[in-house]
N, CA and C of each residue as an Amber inpcrd file, in Angstrom:
protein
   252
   0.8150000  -1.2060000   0.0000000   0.0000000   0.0000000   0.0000000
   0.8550000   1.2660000   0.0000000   2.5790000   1.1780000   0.3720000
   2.8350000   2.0050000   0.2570000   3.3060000   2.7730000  -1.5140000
   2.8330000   2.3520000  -2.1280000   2.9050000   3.1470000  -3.5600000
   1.6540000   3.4910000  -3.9630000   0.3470000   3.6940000  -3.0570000
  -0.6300000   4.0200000  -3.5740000  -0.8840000   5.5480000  -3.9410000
   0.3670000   6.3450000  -3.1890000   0.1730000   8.0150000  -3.2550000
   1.1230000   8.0710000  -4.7700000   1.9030000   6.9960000  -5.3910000
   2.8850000   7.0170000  -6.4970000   1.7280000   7.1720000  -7.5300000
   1.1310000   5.7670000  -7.4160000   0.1340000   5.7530000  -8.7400000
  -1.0370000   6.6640000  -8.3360000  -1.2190000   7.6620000  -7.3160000
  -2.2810000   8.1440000  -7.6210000  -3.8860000   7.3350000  -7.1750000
  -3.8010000   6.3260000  -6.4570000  -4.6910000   5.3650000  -6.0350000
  -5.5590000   5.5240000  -4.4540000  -6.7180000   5.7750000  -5.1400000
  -7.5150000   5.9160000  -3.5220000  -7.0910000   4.7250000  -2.5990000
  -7.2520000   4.9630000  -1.5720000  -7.5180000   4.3230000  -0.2320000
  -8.5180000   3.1140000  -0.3400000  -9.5590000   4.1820000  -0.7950000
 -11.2900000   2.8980000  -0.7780000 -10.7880000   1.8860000  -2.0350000
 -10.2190000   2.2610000  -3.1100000  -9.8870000   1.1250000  -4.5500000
  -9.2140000  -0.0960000  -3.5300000  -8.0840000   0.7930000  -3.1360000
  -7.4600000  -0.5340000  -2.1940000  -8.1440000  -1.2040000  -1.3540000
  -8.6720000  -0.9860000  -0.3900000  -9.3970000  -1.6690000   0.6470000
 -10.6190000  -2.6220000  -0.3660000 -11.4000000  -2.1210000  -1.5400000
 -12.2380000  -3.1290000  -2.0510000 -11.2260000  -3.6960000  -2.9290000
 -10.2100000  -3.8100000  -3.4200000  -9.7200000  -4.6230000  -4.1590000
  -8.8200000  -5.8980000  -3.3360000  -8.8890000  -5.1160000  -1.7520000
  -8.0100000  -5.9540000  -0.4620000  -8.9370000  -6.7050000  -0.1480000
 -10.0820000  -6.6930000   0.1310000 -11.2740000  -7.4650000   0.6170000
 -12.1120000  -8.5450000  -0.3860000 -11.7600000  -8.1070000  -1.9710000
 -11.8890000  -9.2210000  -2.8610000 -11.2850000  -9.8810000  -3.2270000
  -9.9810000  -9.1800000  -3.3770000  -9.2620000 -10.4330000  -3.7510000
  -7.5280000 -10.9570000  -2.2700000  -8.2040000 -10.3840000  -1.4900000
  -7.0990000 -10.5800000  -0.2660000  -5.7730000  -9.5210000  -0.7540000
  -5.2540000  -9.0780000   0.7170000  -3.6810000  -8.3370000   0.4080000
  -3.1770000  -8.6440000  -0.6340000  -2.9530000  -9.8530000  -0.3360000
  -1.1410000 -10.1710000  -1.6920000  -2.0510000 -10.6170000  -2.7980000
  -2.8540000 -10.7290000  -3.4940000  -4.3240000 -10.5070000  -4.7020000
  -4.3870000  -8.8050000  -4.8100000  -4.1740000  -7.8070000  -4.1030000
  -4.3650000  -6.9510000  -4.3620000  -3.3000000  -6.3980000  -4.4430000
  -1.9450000  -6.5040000  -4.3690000  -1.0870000  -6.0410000  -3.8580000
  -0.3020000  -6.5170000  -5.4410000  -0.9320000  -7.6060000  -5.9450000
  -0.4420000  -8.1510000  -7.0800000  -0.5470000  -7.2230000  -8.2380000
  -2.2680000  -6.6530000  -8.5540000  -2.6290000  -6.1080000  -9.1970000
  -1.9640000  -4.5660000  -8.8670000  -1.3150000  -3.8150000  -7.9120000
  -0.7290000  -3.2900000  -8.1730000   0.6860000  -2.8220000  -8.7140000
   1.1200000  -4.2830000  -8.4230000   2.2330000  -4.6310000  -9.4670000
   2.0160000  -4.4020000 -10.5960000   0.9610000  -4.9310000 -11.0540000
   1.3460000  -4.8650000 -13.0760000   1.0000000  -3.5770000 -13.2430000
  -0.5540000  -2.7710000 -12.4340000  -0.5600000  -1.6240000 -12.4820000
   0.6700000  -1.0590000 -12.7350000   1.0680000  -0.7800000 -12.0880000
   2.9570000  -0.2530000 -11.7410000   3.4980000  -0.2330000 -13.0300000
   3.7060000  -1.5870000 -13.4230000   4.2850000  -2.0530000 -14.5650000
   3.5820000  -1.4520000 -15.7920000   2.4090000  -1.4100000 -15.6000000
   1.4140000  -1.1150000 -17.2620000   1.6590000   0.8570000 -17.0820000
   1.8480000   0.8620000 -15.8700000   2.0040000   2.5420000 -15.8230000
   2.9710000   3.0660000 -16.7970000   4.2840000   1.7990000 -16.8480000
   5.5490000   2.4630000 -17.3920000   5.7230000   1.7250000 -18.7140000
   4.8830000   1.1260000 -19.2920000   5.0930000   0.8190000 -20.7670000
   5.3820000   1.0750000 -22.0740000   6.4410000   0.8590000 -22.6790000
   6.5480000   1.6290000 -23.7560000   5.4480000   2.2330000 -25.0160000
   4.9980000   1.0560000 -25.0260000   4.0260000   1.0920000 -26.5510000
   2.4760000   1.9680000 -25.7500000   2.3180000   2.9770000 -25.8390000
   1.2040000   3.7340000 -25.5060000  -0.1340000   3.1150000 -25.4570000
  -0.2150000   1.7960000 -26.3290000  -1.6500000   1.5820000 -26.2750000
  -1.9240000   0.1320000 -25.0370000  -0.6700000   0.0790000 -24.8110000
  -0.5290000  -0.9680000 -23.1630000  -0.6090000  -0.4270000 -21.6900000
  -0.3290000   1.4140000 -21.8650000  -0.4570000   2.0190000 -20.9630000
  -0.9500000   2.3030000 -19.8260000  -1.5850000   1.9860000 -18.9440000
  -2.2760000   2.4850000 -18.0010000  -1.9200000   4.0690000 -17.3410000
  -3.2480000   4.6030000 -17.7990000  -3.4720000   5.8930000 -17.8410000
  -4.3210000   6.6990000 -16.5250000  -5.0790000   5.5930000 -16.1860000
  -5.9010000   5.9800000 -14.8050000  -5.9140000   4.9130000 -13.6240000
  -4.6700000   4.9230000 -13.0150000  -4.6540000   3.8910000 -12.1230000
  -5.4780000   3.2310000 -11.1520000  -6.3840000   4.0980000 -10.5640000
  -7.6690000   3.9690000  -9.7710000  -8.7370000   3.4210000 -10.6890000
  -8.8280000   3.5610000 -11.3640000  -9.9110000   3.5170000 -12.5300000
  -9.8400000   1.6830000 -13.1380000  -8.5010000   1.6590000 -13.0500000
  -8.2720000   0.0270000 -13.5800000  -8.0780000  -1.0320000 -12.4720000
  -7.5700000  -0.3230000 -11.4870000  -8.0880000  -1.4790000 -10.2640000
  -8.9670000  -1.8260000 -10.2020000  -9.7310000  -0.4940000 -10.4780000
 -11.8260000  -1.0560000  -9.7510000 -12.5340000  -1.6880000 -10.7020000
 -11.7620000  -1.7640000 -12.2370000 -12.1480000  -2.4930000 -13.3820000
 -11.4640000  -4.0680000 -12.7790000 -10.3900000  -3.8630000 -12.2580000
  -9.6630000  -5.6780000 -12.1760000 -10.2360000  -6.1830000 -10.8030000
 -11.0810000  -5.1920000  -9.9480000 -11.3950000  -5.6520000  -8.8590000
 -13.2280000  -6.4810000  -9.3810000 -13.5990000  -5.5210000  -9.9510000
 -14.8940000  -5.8650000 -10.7040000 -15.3350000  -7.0700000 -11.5950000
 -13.8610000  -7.0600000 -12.3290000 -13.6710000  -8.4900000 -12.7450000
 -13.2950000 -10.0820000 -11.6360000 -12.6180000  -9.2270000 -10.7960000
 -12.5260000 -10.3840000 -10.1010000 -13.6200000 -10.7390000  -9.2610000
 -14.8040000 -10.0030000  -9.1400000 -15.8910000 -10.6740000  -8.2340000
 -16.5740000 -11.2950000  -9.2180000 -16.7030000 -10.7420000 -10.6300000
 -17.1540000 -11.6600000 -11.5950000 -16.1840000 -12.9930000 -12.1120000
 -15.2640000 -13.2560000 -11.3370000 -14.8020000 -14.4980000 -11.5530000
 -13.9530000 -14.5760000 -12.8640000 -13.5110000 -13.2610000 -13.2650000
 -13.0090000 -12.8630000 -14.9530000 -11.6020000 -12.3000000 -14.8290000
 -11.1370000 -12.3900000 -13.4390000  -9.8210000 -11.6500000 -13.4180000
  -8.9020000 -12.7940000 -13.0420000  -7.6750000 -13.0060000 -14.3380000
  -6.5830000 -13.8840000 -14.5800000  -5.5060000 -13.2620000 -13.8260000
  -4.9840000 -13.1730000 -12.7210000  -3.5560000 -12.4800000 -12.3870000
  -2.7480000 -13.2520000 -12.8150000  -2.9560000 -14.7820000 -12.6230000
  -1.3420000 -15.7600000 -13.1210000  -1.5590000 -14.8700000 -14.3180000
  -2.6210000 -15.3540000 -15.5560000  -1.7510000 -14.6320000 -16.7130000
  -1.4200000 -14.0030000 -17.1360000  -1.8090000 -12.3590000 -16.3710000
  -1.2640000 -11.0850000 -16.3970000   0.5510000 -11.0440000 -15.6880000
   0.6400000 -11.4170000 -14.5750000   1.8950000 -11.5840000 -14.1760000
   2.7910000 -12.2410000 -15.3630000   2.5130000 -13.1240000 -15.6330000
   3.1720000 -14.3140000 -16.6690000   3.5730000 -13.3600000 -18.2690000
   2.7040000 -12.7990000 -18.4770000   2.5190000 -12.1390000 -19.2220000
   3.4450000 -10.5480000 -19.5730000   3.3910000 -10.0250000 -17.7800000
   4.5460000  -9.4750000 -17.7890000   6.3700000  -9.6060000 -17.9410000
   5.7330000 -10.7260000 -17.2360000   7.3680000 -11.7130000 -17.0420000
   8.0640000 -11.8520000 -18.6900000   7.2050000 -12.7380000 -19.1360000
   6.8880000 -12.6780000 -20.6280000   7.7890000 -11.4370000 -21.4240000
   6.5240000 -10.5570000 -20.8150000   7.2450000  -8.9320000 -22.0170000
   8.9590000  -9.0620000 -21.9960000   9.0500000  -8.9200000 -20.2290000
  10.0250000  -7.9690000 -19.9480000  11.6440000  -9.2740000 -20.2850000
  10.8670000 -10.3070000 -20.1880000  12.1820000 -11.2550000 -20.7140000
  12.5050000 -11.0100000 -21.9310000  11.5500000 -10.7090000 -23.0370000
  11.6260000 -10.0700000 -24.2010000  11.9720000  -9.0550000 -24.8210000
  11.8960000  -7.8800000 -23.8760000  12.8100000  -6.6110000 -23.8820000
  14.2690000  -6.6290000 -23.8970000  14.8100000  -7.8760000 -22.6820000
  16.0780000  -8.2060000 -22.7090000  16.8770000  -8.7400000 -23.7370000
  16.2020000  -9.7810000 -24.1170000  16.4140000 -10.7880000 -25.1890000
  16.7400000  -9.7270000 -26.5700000  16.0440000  -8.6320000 -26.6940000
  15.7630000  -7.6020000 -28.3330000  17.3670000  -6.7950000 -27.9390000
């Protein structure tokens, strides 16, 4: 929680995204947040950080939010950045 004043992230996003999907579930999604904040290609961007939690928190009560394959996915990119 302490990078929530970095990205710009309410208090309440955290606490409902802490209570749906537990601390380290929420704590995850601010990882890639983080990560999608600083992306090169503009259209991977995350532009409203509060705004996409409560979209990945929303998904996750609908049973629609993948973190393995978002993490994986990052892992993915950034091994690929190295590799170029």
């Amino acid at each position: 929680s302490d990078m929530l004043p970095t990205l710009a992230l309410s208090k309440s996003a955290w606490w409902e995204a802490s209570s749906t999907l537990g601390r380290n579930g929420a704590a995850i999604c601010i990882m890639i947040i983080d990560q999608k904040s600083q992306a090169t290609d503009p259209a991977d961007r995350v532009r409203n950080a509060g705004g996409y939690l409560r979209e990945m928190t929303a998904r996750a009560k609908k049973g629609e939010l993948n973190l393995h394959g978002s993490v994986f996915g990052l892992l993915k990119r950034g091994t690929g950045e190295q590799d170029a």
